């Protein structure tokens, strides 16, 4: 962005005039109503206004352009106006109000500095609209989370002290405690290997549900660590088991958290979003540790150190509650199984499309992503062998079913009241939504159509007729079908090639 010295700006902009050439930063610009507008312009650098006397830029970065009416852009001009309000004013010999180019810092400036510290640059346009609501719910969750970990850590340290008392010389006591601490960490490392290797693909589809599952594992792990204070002799078993559970929670929670951060990064600013998250969490950590020290000191002063156990339960309950509410405010614009089935089912029954916030509000966080809104089980990614093993159709009808889907990248069949969707290897998000629309049609009409083949063909024809309108209307309501993702088995069907 080009930054121009005020003298060159004045020369190139005859609409600007200054009553005092020695006072750069004060300009008089005529308005359309004939009055004079006083403005203090300042540098706009990377969407941040900084007051620097004598240097000015406009919105486009080329030169200062005076405002000719009152409907000015609040982002660029009102910031300068606020800075003016922070300083004092004086009148020149013509009676015009003049603003100094270096005003004092006021409350607004302090608020702006806090904003710069806690939210990504360009906020709120640079992130999704649910960003701040999520952070405000997550902040107390972080505080109670750090308190919970601190209380659990104090319990383990106390348990180590109990085990070591009377067990030998000081060096032996310290070595024994160190061995037990390292052992419980080593036992827990195996949990992270399993999560990363076997469950990673599941987190993208339903990060909210898996984030709460992570909280369940973490709560279990911390409760086992707290139990070391009650049974110090079983320290390695309890602490090791606690570390395994916490490692599973961490291995599940962190990938889900990355999905959420990527969702927030509306301006492709994932680095900035991640950095601000560190600020939120570190601030909460400081508050949480201070509160933990105060709580432990209070319990020691009262002579009731054993009360740390019920205190931990209360703190952890608050942590989980705030975590849950922070996840409820998230609104992902890409359909997963639950959101996709919600909007497809609503479209089939009413002809309307729910927007992203409406569908997210109806999403049941703890519900397994295999059941459609009217209760029909639906499995994406079924294998061809799994279906043909219990195939009840005559061979000719089976061939007709396969031919029906020859222009699609999926095959949908009904076996024993369960909908199975076989996906081609190159099936994309849009293809899964075509299958979802057909599956939801079956789910809505299965009670009125008894014949399976009639139900299958009618649902397919309805999908073909309505999908384009369904997709376009959904796009207008903020949905992105290209990014749709549903949980699927490992099986994908490869299209046979003919040499």
CSV table of C-alpha atoms in Angstrom, one decimal:
chain,number,residue,atom,x,y,z
A,1,UNK,CA,0.0,0.0,0.0
A,2,UNK,CA,1.4,3.4,-1.0
A,3,UNK,CA,1.9,5.9,1.7
A,4,UNK,CA,1.9,9.6,0.6
A,5,UNK,CA,3.3,12.6,2.4
A,6,UNK,CA,0.7,15.1,3.3
A,7,UNK,CA,2.2,17.9,1.0
A,8,UNK,CA,1.9,15.7,-2.1
A,9,UNK,CA,-1.6,14.8,-1.1
A,10,UNK,CA,-2.6,18.4,-0.8
A,11,UNK,CA,-1.1,19.3,-4.2
A,12,UNK,CA,-2.9,16.4,-5.9
A,13,UNK,CA,-6.2,17.0,-4.2
A,14,UNK,CA,-7.5,20.6,-4.6
A,15,UNK,CA,-10.6,19.8,-2.6
A,16,UNK,CA,-8.4,19.7,0.5
A,17,UNK,CA,-7.2,22.8,2.2
A,18,UNK,CA,-5.4,23.5,5.4
A,19,UNK,CA,-5.6,26.7,7.5
A,20,UNK,CA,-2.3,26.1,9.0
A,21,UNK,CA,0.5,24.6,6.8
A,22,UNK,CA,2.6,23.9,9.9
A,23,UNK,CA,-0.1,21.6,11.3
A,24,UNK,CA,-0.2,18.5,9.0
A,25,UNK,CA,-3.0,16.1,9.8
A,26,UNK,CA,-5.7,18.7,9.9
A,27,UNK,CA,-7.8,19.2,6.7
A,28,UNK,CA,-11.0,20.9,5.7
A,29,UNK,CA,-13.1,19.1,3.1
A,30,UNK,CA,-16.3,20.7,1.7
A,31,UNK,CA,-19.4,18.6,2.0
A,32,UNK,CA,-22.3,18.4,-0.5
A,33,UNK,CA,-24.5,20.5,1.9
A,34,UNK,CA,-22.0,23.4,1.7
A,35,UNK,CA,-20.7,22.9,5.2
A,36,UNK,CA,-17.0,22.1,6.1
A,37,UNK,CA,-16.1,18.7,7.3
A,38,UNK,CA,-13.1,18.4,9.6
A,39,UNK,CA,-11.3,15.0,9.4
A,40,UNK,CA,-8.1,13.7,10.8
A,41,UNK,CA,-6.9,11.1,8.3
A,42,UNK,CA,-4.4,8.4,9.4
A,43,UNK,CA,-2.5,5.5,8.0
A,44,UNK,CA,-4.5,2.4,7.2
A,45,UNK,CA,-2.1,-0.4,7.3
A,46,UNK,CA,-3.3,-4.0,6.9
A,47,UNK,CA,-6.8,-3.0,8.0
A,48,UNK,CA,-5.5,-1.3,11.1
A,49,UNK,CA,-5.7,2.5,11.6
A,50,UNK,CA,-2.6,4.0,13.3
A,51,UNK,CA,-2.3,7.7,14.0
A,52,UNK,CA,0.8,9.1,12.4
A,53,UNK,CA,0.9,12.9,11.8
A,54,UNK,CA,1.6,14.0,8.2
A,55,UNK,CA,1.1,10.7,6.4
A,56,UNK,CA,-2.1,9.7,4.7
A,57,UNK,CA,-3.6,7.0,2.5
A,58,UNK,CA,-7.0,6.3,1.1
A,59,UNK,CA,-9.1,3.1,1.0
A,60,UNK,CA,-7.5,2.1,-2.3
A,61,UNK,CA,-3.9,2.9,-1.2
A,62,UNK,CA,-3.2,5.5,-3.8
A,63,UNK,CA,-4.2,8.9,-2.4
A,64,UNK,CA,-6.5,10.6,0.1
A,65,UNK,CA,-10.0,11.0,-1.2
A,66,UNK,CA,-12.2,13.4,0.7
A,67,UNK,CA,-15.6,12.3,1.8
A,68,UNK,CA,-18.3,14.4,-0.1
A,69,UNK,CA,-21.2,13.2,2.0
A,70,UNK,CA,-22.0,12.0,5.5
A,71,UNK,CA,-22.4,8.3,4.4
A,72,UNK,CA,-18.7,7.5,4.9
A,73,UNK,CA,-17.2,4.1,5.5
A,74,UNK,CA,-17.2,3.6,9.2
A,75,UNK,CA,-14.2,1.2,9.2
A,76,UNK,CA,-11.8,3.7,7.7
A,77,UNK,CA,-13.1,7.1,8.7
A,78,UNK,CA,-14.8,6.6,12.0
A,79,UNK,CA,-11.5,5.2,13.5
A,80,UNK,CA,-9.9,8.6,12.7
A,81,UNK,CA,-12.9,10.3,14.2
A,82,UNK,CA,-12.6,8.3,17.4
A,83,UNK,CA,-9.0,9.3,17.6
A,84,UNK,CA,-9.9,12.9,17.3
A,85,UNK,CA,-12.4,12.5,20.1
A,86,UNK,CA,-9.6,11.2,22.3
A,87,UNK,CA,-7.7,14.5,22.1
A,88,UNK,CA,-8.5,18.2,22.6
A,89,UNK,CA,-9.6,20.7,20.0
A,90,UNK,CA,-9.0,24.4,19.4
A,91,UNK,CA,-10.3,27.0,17.0
A,92,UNK,CA,-8.3,28.9,14.5
A,93,UNK,CA,-8.6,32.6,13.6
A,94,UNK,CA,-11.5,31.8,11.2
A,95,UNK,CA,-13.4,30.1,13.9
A,96,UNK,CA,-13.1,26.6,12.4
A,97,UNK,CA,-12.5,23.8,14.9
A,98,UNK,CA,-9.0,22.3,14.5
A,99,UNK,CA,-8.0,18.9,15.8
A,100,UNK,CA,-4.4,18.2,16.9
A,101,UNK,CA,-2.6,15.5,14.9
A,102,UNK,CA,-1.4,13.6,18.0
A,103,UNK,CA,-4.4,13.0,20.3
A,104,UNK,CA,-4.3,11.4,23.6
A,105,UNK,CA,-5.1,7.7,24.1
A,106,UNK,CA,-8.6,7.1,25.3
A,107,UNK,CA,-10.9,4.2,26.2
A,108,UNK,CA,-11.6,3.4,22.6
A,109,UNK,CA,-7.9,3.0,21.9
A,110,UNK,CA,-7.5,0.6,24.8
A,111,UNK,CA,-10.4,-1.4,23.5
A,112,UNK,CA,-8.8,-1.5,20.1
A,113,UNK,CA,-5.6,-2.7,21.6
A,114,UNK,CA,-7.4,-5.5,23.4
A,115,UNK,CA,-9.2,-6.4,20.1
A,116,UNK,CA,-5.9,-6.6,18.3
A,117,UNK,CA,-4.6,-8.9,20.9
A,118,UNK,CA,-7.6,-11.4,21.0
A,119,UNK,CA,-9.1,-11.5,17.5
A,120,UNK,CA,-7.6,-12.0,14.1
A,121,UNK,CA,-6.7,-9.1,11.9
A,122,UNK,CA,-9.6,-7.9,9.8
A,123,UNK,CA,-12.2,-9.1,12.4
A,124,UNK,CA,-15.1,-9.6,12.0
A,125,UNK,CA,-14.9,-10.0,8.2
A,126,UNK,CA,-11.9,-12.3,8.3
A,127,UNK,CA,-13.6,-15.0,10.4
A,128,UNK,CA,-17.0,-16.7,10.4
A,129,UNK,CA,-19.8,-15.2,12.4
A,130,UNK,CA,-19.7,-17.9,15.1
A,131,UNK,CA,-16.0,-17.2,16.0
A,132,UNK,CA,-16.5,-14.8,18.9
A,133,UNK,CA,-19.4,-16.7,20.4
A,134,UNK,CA,-17.4,-19.8,20.4
A,135,UNK,CA,-14.4,-18.1,22.0
A,136,UNK,CA,-16.5,-16.5,24.8
A,137,UNK,CA,-17.9,-19.9,25.7
A,138,UNK,CA,-14.5,-21.6,25.4
A,139,UNK,CA,-12.6,-19.1,27.6
A,140,UNK,CA,-14.2,-20.2,30.9
A,141,UNK,CA,-14.0,-23.8,29.7
A,142,UNK,CA,-10.2,-23.4,29.4
A,143,UNK,CA,-10.1,-21.8,32.9
A,144,UNK,CA,-11.9,-24.7,34.5
A,145,UNK,CA,-9.8,-27.1,32.4
A,146,UNK,CA,-6.6,-25.8,33.7
A,147,UNK,CA,-7.9,-25.8,37.2
A,148,UNK,CA,-9.0,-29.5,36.8
A,149,UNK,CA,-5.5,-30.5,35.5
A,150,UNK,CA,-3.8,-28.6,38.3
A,151,UNK,CA,-5.9,-30.3,41.0
A,152,UNK,CA,-5.3,-33.7,39.4
A,153,UNK,CA,-1.5,-33.0,39.3
A,154,UNK,CA,-1.5,-32.0,43.0
A,155,UNK,CA,-3.2,-35.3,43.8
A,156,UNK,CA,-0.6,-37.3,42.0
A,157,UNK,CA,2.2,-35.5,43.7
A,158,UNK,CA,0.7,-36.1,47.1
A,159,UNK,CA,0.2,-39.8,46.2
A,160,UNK,CA,3.9,-40.0,45.3
A,161,UNK,CA,4.8,-38.5,48.6
A,162,UNK,CA,2.7,-41.0,50.5
A,163,UNK,CA,4.3,-44.0,48.7
A,164,UNK,CA,7.8,-42.7,49.2
A,165,UNK,CA,7.5,-42.0,52.9
A,166,UNK,CA,9.7,-44.5,54.9
A,167,UNK,CA,10.8,-46.3,51.7
A,168,UNK,CA,14.5,-45.6,52.0
A,169,UNK,CA,17.1,-42.8,51.6
A,170,UNK,CA,16.3,-39.5,50.0
A,171,UNK,CA,18.0,-40.4,46.7
A,172,UNK,CA,16.0,-43.6,46.5
A,173,UNK,CA,12.8,-41.8,47.2
A,174,UNK,CA,13.4,-39.3,44.4
A,175,UNK,CA,14.4,-42.0,42.0
A,176,UNK,CA,11.3,-44.1,42.8
A,177,UNK,CA,9.0,-41.1,42.2
A,178,UNK,CA,10.7,-40.3,38.9
A,179,UNK,CA,10.5,-43.9,37.7
A,180,UNK,CA,6.8,-44.0,38.4
A,181,UNK,CA,6.1,-40.6,36.7
A,182,UNK,CA,8.0,-41.6,33.6
A,183,UNK,CA,6.3,-45.0,33.5
A,184,UNK,CA,2.8,-43.5,33.6
A,185,UNK,CA,3.8,-41.2,30.7
A,186,UNK,CA,5.2,-44.1,28.7
A,187,UNK,CA,2.0,-46.2,29.2
A,188,UNK,CA,-0.1,-43.3,27.9
A,189,UNK,CA,2.0,-42.8,24.7
A,190,UNK,CA,0.4,-45.9,23.1
A,191,UNK,CA,-3.0,-44.2,23.1
A,192,UNK,CA,-1.9,-41.5,20.8
A,193,UNK,CA,-0.6,-44.0,18.2
A,194,UNK,CA,-4.0,-45.8,18.1
A,195,UNK,CA,-6.0,-42.6,17.7
A,196,UNK,CA,-3.9,-41.1,15.0
A,197,UNK,CA,-3.6,-44.3,13.0
A,198,UNK,CA,-7.1,-45.6,13.2
A,199,UNK,CA,-9.6,-42.8,13.8
A,200,UNK,CA,-8.2,-39.8,12.0
A,201,UNK,CA,-10.6,-39.9,9.1
A,202,UNK,CA,-13.7,-39.7,11.3
A,203,UNK,CA,-13.0,-36.3,12.9
A,204,UNK,CA,-13.6,-34.2,9.8
A,205,UNK,CA,-17.2,-35.5,9.4
A,206,UNK,CA,-18.4,-34.7,13.0
A,207,UNK,CA,-15.9,-32.7,15.0
A,208,UNK,CA,-18.4,-31.5,17.6
A,209,UNK,CA,-19.4,-35.1,18.5
A,210,UNK,CA,-15.9,-36.3,18.6
A,211,UNK,CA,-14.8,-33.3,20.7
A,212,UNK,CA,-17.2,-34.3,23.4
A,213,UNK,CA,-16.0,-37.9,23.2
A,214,UNK,CA,-12.5,-36.5,23.8
A,215,UNK,CA,-13.8,-34.7,26.9
A,216,UNK,CA,-15.2,-38.0,28.2
A,217,UNK,CA,-11.8,-39.7,27.8
A,218,UNK,CA,-10.1,-36.7,29.4
A,219,UNK,CA,-12.5,-36.7,32.3
A,220,UNK,CA,-11.9,-40.4,32.8
A,221,UNK,CA,-8.2,-39.9,32.8
A,222,UNK,CA,-8.3,-37.0,35.3
A,223,UNK,CA,-10.6,-39.0,37.6
A,224,UNK,CA,-8.1,-41.9,37.7
A,225,UNK,CA,-5.3,-39.4,38.5
A,226,UNK,CA,-7.4,-37.9,41.3
A,227,UNK,CA,-7.9,-41.5,42.6
A,228,UNK,CA,-4.2,-41.8,43.2
A,229,UNK,CA,-4.6,-39.6,46.3
A,230,UNK,CA,-7.2,-42.1,47.6
A,231,UNK,CA,-5.1,-45.2,46.8
A,232,UNK,CA,-1.4,-44.2,46.6
A,233,UNK,CA,-0.2,-47.8,46.5
A,234,UNK,CA,-1.8,-48.2,43.1
A,235,UNK,CA,-0.1,-45.1,41.7
A,236,UNK,CA,1.3,-46.7,38.6
A,237,UNK,CA,-1.9,-48.5,37.6
A,238,UNK,CA,-4.1,-45.5,38.2
A,239,UNK,CA,-1.8,-42.8,36.9
A,240,UNK,CA,-0.9,-44.9,33.9
A,241,UNK,CA,-4.5,-45.6,33.1
A,242,UNK,CA,-5.3,-42.0,33.5
A,243,UNK,CA,-2.5,-41.0,31.1
A,244,UNK,CA,-3.8,-43.5,28.5
A,245,UNK,CA,-7.3,-42.0,28.8
A,246,UNK,CA,-6.0,-38.4,28.6
A,247,UNK,CA,-3.8,-39.4,25.6
A,248,UNK,CA,-6.8,-40.7,23.8
A,249,UNK,CA,-8.7,-37.5,24.7
A,250,UNK,CA,-5.9,-35.4,23.5
A,251,UNK,CA,-5.4,-37.4,20.3
A,252,UNK,CA,-9.1,-37.1,19.5
A,253,UNK,CA,-9.6,-33.5,20.6
A,254,UNK,CA,-6.7,-31.8,18.8
A,255,UNK,CA,-7.7,-32.9,15.3
A,256,UNK,CA,-11.2,-31.8,16.0
A,257,UNK,CA,-9.9,-28.5,17.2
A,258,UNK,CA,-7.9,-28.1,13.9
A,259,UNK,CA,-11.2,-28.7,11.9
A,260,UNK,CA,-12.8,-25.9,14.0
A,261,UNK,CA,-9.9,-23.5,13.4
A,262,UNK,CA,-10.0,-24.1,9.7
A,263,UNK,CA,-13.7,-23.4,9.7
A,264,UNK,CA,-13.1,-20.0,11.4
A,265,UNK,CA,-10.4,-19.0,8.9
A,266,UNK,CA,-12.7,-17.3,6.4
A,267,UNK,CA,-10.0,-15.3,4.8
A,268,UNK,CA,-7.6,-18.2,4.6
A,269,UNK,CA,-5.9,-16.9,7.7
A,270,UNK,CA,-5.5,-20.2,9.7
A,271,UNK,CA,-2.2,-19.0,11.1
A,272,UNK,CA,-3.7,-15.9,12.6
A,273,UNK,CA,-6.7,-17.7,13.9
A,274,UNK,CA,-4.4,-20.3,15.6
A,275,UNK,CA,-2.2,-17.6,17.1
A,276,UNK,CA,-5.2,-15.9,18.6
A,277,UNK,CA,-6.4,-19.2,20.0
A,278,UNK,CA,-3.1,-19.4,21.8
A,279,UNK,CA,-3.8,-16.0,23.3
A,280,UNK,CA,-7.2,-17.0,24.5
A,281,UNK,CA,-5.9,-20.3,26.0
A,282,UNK,CA,-2.8,-18.8,27.6
A,283,UNK,CA,-4.9,-16.0,29.2
A,284,UNK,CA,-7.3,-18.7,30.5
A,285,UNK,CA,-4.3,-20.7,31.7
A,286,UNK,CA,-3.0,-17.9,33.8
A,287,UNK,CA,-6.4,-17.3,35.4
A,288,UNK,CA,-6.9,-21.1,35.9
A,289,UNK,CA,-3.6,-21.6,37.6
A,290,UNK,CA,-4.0,-18.6,39.8
A,291,UNK,CA,-7.5,-19.9,40.8
A,292,UNK,CA,-6.0,-23.4,41.5
A,293,UNK,CA,-3.3,-22.0,43.7
A,294,UNK,CA,-5.9,-20.0,45.6
A,295,UNK,CA,-8.1,-23.0,46.0
A,296,UNK,CA,-5.4,-25.3,47.2
A,297,UNK,CA,-4.0,-22.7,49.6
A,298,UNK,CA,-7.5,-22.3,51.0
A,299,UNK,CA,-8.0,-26.0,51.5
A,300,UNK,CA,-4.6,-26.3,53.2
A,301,UNK,CA,-5.4,-23.3,55.5
A,302,UNK,CA,-8.7,-24.9,56.4
A,303,UNK,CA,-6.9,-28.2,57.1
A,304,UNK,CA,-9.1,-30.1,54.6
A,305,UNK,CA,-6.8,-31.1,51.8
A,306,UNK,CA,-8.9,-34.2,51.1
A,307,UNK,CA,-11.6,-31.8,49.9
A,308,UNK,CA,-9.6,-31.5,46.6
A,309,UNK,CA,-11.6,-34.6,45.3
A,310,UNK,CA,-15.1,-33.0,45.5
A,311,UNK,CA,-13.6,-29.7,44.4
A,312,UNK,CA,-12.2,-31.4,41.3
A,313,UNK,CA,-15.6,-32.9,40.4
A,314,UNK,CA,-17.2,-29.5,40.6
A,315,UNK,CA,-14.5,-27.9,38.5
A,316,UNK,CA,-14.5,-30.6,35.9
A,317,UNK,CA,-18.3,-30.5,35.6
A,318,UNK,CA,-18.1,-26.8,34.9
A,319,UNK,CA,-15.4,-27.3,32.3
A,320,UNK,CA,-17.4,-29.9,30.4
A,321,UNK,CA,-20.6,-27.8,30.5
A,322,UNK,CA,-18.8,-24.8,29.0
A,323,UNK,CA,-17.2,-27.0,26.4
A,324,UNK,CA,-20.6,-28.3,25.4
A,325,UNK,CA,-22.1,-24.9,25.0
A,326,UNK,CA,-19.1,-23.6,23.1
A,327,UNK,CA,-19.7,-26.4,20.5
A,328,UNK,CA,-23.4,-25.7,20.2
A,329,UNK,CA,-22.8,-22.3,18.7
A,330,UNK,CA,-20.7,-23.6,15.8
A,331,UNK,CA,-22.4,-23.5,12.4
A,332,UNK,CA,-20.5,-25.5,9.7
A,333,UNK,CA,-21.6,-24.6,6.2
A,334,UNK,CA,-20.7,-28.0,4.8
A,335,UNK,CA,-23.2,-30.9,5.2
A,336,UNK,CA,-22.2,-33.9,7.2
A,337,UNK,CA,-24.5,-36.9,7.7
A,338,UNK,CA,-26.6,-35.2,10.4
A,339,UNK,CA,-26.8,-31.8,8.8
A,340,UNK,CA,-27.2,-33.2,5.3
A,341,UNK,CA,-30.0,-35.5,6.3
A,342,UNK,CA,-31.7,-32.6,8.2
A,343,UNK,CA,-31.8,-30.3,5.3
A,344,UNK,CA,-32.7,-33.0,2.8
A,345,UNK,CA,-35.5,-34.4,4.9
A,346,UNK,CA,-36.9,-30.9,5.5
A,347,UNK,CA,-36.7,-30.2,1.8
A,348,UNK,CA,-38.6,-33.3,0.9
A,349,UNK,CA,-41.4,-32.7,3.4
A,350,UNK,CA,-41.8,-28.9,3.0
A,351,UNK,CA,-40.0,-27.9,-0.2
A,352,UNK,CA,-37.9,-25.4,1.8
A,353,UNK,CA,-34.3,-25.3,2.8
A,354,UNK,CA,-33.0,-24.6,6.3
A,355,UNK,CA,-30.1,-22.2,6.4
A,356,UNK,CA,-26.8,-23.1,8.1
A,357,UNK,CA,-27.7,-21.8,11.6
A,358,UNK,CA,-31.2,-23.4,11.6
A,359,UNK,CA,-29.9,-26.8,10.6
A,360,UNK,CA,-27.0,-26.6,13.1
A,361,UNK,CA,-29.5,-25.8,15.9
A,362,UNK,CA,-31.3,-29.0,15.1
A,363,UNK,CA,-28.2,-31.1,15.0
A,364,UNK,CA,-28.1,-33.6,17.9
A,365,UNK,CA,-24.5,-33.6,19.0
A,366,UNK,CA,-24.4,-37.1,20.6
A,367,UNK,CA,-26.5,-38.9,18.0
A,368,UNK,CA,-24.8,-41.5,16.0
A,369,UNK,CA,-24.4,-40.5,12.3
A,370,UNK,CA,-26.1,-43.6,10.9
A,371,UNK,CA,-29.8,-42.8,11.5
A,372,UNK,CA,-32.0,-40.6,9.2
A,373,UNK,CA,-34.6,-38.2,10.7
A,374,UNK,CA,-37.5,-40.7,10.4
A,375,UNK,CA,-35.6,-43.6,12.0
A,376,UNK,CA,-34.2,-45.5,9.0
A,377,UNK,CA,-30.7,-46.8,9.3
A,378,UNK,CA,-28.4,-45.7,6.5
A,379,UNK,CA,-24.8,-46.8,5.9
A,380,UNK,CA,-22.5,-45.0,3.5
A,381,UNK,CA,-19.6,-46.9,2.0
A,382,UNK,CA,-21.0,-50.4,2.1
A,383,UNK,CA,-19.1,-52.9,0.1
A,384,UNK,CA,-20.6,-54.8,-2.9
A,385,UNK,CA,-19.9,-58.1,-1.3
A,386,UNK,CA,-21.7,-57.2,1.9
A,387,UNK,CA,-24.8,-56.5,-0.1
A,388,UNK,CA,-24.8,-59.4,-2.5
A,389,UNK,CA,-24.2,-61.8,0.4
A,390,UNK,CA,-27.8,-61.2,1.5
A,391,UNK,CA,-29.2,-60.2,-1.9
A,392,UNK,CA,-32.9,-60.9,-2.2
A,393,UNK,CA,-33.5,-59.7,-5.8
A,394,UNK,CA,-33.7,-61.9,-8.8
A,395,UNK,CA,-30.6,-61.6,-11.0
A,396,UNK,CA,-32.4,-59.7,-13.7
A,397,UNK,CA,-33.8,-57.1,-11.3
A,398,UNK,CA,-30.3,-56.8,-9.7
A,399,UNK,CA,-28.9,-56.0,-13.1
A,400,UNK,CA,-31.7,-53.4,-13.7
A,401,UNK,CA,-30.8,-51.7,-10.4
A,402,UNK,CA,-27.1,-51.5,-11.3
A,403,UNK,CA,-28.1,-50.0,-14.7
A,404,UNK,CA,-30.3,-47.4,-13.1
A,405,UNK,CA,-27.3,-45.9,-11.4
A,406,UNK,CA,-24.9,-46.0,-14.5
A,407,UNK,CA,-24.8,-42.2,-14.7
A,408,UNK,CA,-24.3,-41.8,-10.9
A,409,UNK,CA,-21.2,-42.3,-8.7
A,410,UNK,CA,-23.1,-44.3,-6.2
A,411,UNK,CA,-25.5,-47.2,-5.9
A,412,UNK,CA,-28.2,-47.2,-3.3
A,413,UNK,CA,-30.1,-50.4,-2.3
A,414,UNK,CA,-32.4,-51.4,0.5
A,415,UNK,CA,-31.5,-54.6,2.4
A,416,UNK,CA,-33.5,-55.7,5.4
A,417,UNK,CA,-34.9,-52.2,6.0
A,418,UNK,CA,-31.4,-50.7,6.0
A,419,UNK,CA,-30.3,-48.3,3.3
A,420,UNK,CA,-26.8,-49.1,1.9
A,421,UNK,CA,-24.9,-46.6,-0.3
A,422,UNK,CA,-22.0,-48.0,-2.3
A,423,UNK,CA,-19.7,-45.1,-3.4
A,424,UNK,CA,-17.4,-45.1,-6.4
A,425,UNK,CA,-13.8,-44.3,-5.7
A,426,UNK,CA,-14.1,-40.9,-7.4
A,427,UNK,CA,-17.4,-39.9,-5.6
A,428,UNK,CA,-17.2,-36.3,-4.3
A,429,UNK,CA,-19.3,-34.3,-1.8
A,430,UNK,CA,-21.9,-33.5,-4.4
A,431,UNK,CA,-22.4,-37.2,-5.2
A,432,UNK,CA,-22.9,-38.0,-1.5
A,433,UNK,CA,-25.6,-35.4,-1.3
A,434,UNK,CA,-27.4,-36.9,-4.3
A,435,UNK,CA,-27.4,-40.2,-2.4
A,436,UNK,CA,-28.5,-38.5,0.8
A,437,UNK,CA,-31.5,-36.8,-1.0
A,438,UNK,CA,-32.6,-40.2,-2.3
A,439,UNK,CA,-32.1,-41.9,1.1
A,440,UNK,CA,-34.2,-39.2,2.8
A,441,UNK,CA,-37.0,-39.6,0.3
A,442,UNK,CA,-37.1,-43.3,1.1
A,443,UNK,CA,-37.0,-42.5,4.8
A,444,UNK,CA,-40.0,-40.2,4.4
A,445,UNK,CA,-42.1,-42.5,2.2
A,446,UNK,CA,-41.3,-46.0,3.4
A,447,UNK,CA,-44.6,-46.3,5.4
A,448,UNK,CA,-46.8,-45.5,2.4
A,449,UNK,CA,-44.9,-47.6,-0.3
A,450,UNK,CA,-44.6,-51.3,0.7
A,451,UNK,CA,-42.8,-52.6,-2.5
A,452,UNK,CA,-39.1,-52.2,-2.2
A,453,UNK,CA,-38.4,-51.9,-5.9
A,454,UNK,CA,-41.1,-49.3,-6.3
A,455,UNK,CA,-39.7,-47.3,-3.4
A,456,UNK,CA,-36.2,-47.5,-4.8
A,457,UNK,CA,-37.2,-46.4,-8.3
A,458,UNK,CA,-39.5,-43.7,-7.1
A,459,UNK,CA,-36.9,-42.2,-4.8
A,460,UNK,CA,-34.3,-42.3,-7.6
A,461,UNK,CA,-36.6,-40.5,-10.1
A,462,UNK,CA,-37.5,-37.9,-7.4
A,463,UNK,CA,-33.8,-37.3,-6.7
A,464,UNK,CA,-33.1,-36.8,-10.4
A,465,UNK,CA,-35.9,-34.3,-10.8
A,466,UNK,CA,-35.3,-32.2,-7.8
A,467,UNK,CA,-31.6,-32.3,-7.0
A,468,UNK,CA,-30.6,-29.3,-9.2
A,469,UNK,CA,-33.2,-27.1,-7.5
A,470,UNK,CA,-32.3,-28.5,-4.1
A,471,UNK,CA,-28.6,-27.8,-4.6
A,472,UNK,CA,-29.1,-24.2,-6.0
A,473,UNK,CA,-31.5,-23.3,-3.2
A,474,UNK,CA,-29.2,-24.7,-0.6
A,475,UNK,CA,-26.3,-22.8,-2.0
A,476,UNK,CA,-28.3,-19.6,-1.8
A,477,UNK,CA,-28.8,-20.4,1.9
A,478,UNK,CA,-25.0,-20.7,2.5
A,479,UNK,CA,-24.4,-24.5,2.0
A,480,UNK,CA,-21.4,-25.8,0.2
A,481,UNK,CA,-22.2,-29.2,-1.3
A,482,UNK,CA,-18.7,-29.6,-2.8
A,483,UNK,CA,-17.4,-29.9,0.8
A,484,UNK,CA,-20.0,-32.4,2.0
A,485,UNK,CA,-18.6,-35.3,3.9
A,486,UNK,CA,-20.3,-38.3,5.4
A,487,UNK,CA,-19.0,-41.1,7.5
A,488,UNK,CA,-18.2,-44.1,5.3
A,489,UNK,CA,-16.7,-47.5,5.6
A,490,UNK,CA,-13.4,-48.3,4.0
A,491,UNK,CA,-15.0,-49.8,0.9
A,492,UNK,CA,-15.2,-47.9,-2.4
A,493,UNK,CA,-16.2,-49.4,-5.7
A,494,UNK,CA,-13.9,-49.0,-8.7
A,495,UNK,CA,-15.5,-48.5,-12.2
A,496,UNK,CA,-14.4,-51.4,-14.4
A,497,UNK,CA,-12.4,-50.3,-17.5
A,498,UNK,CA,-12.4,-51.9,-20.9
A,499,UNK,CA,-9.2,-52.0,-22.9
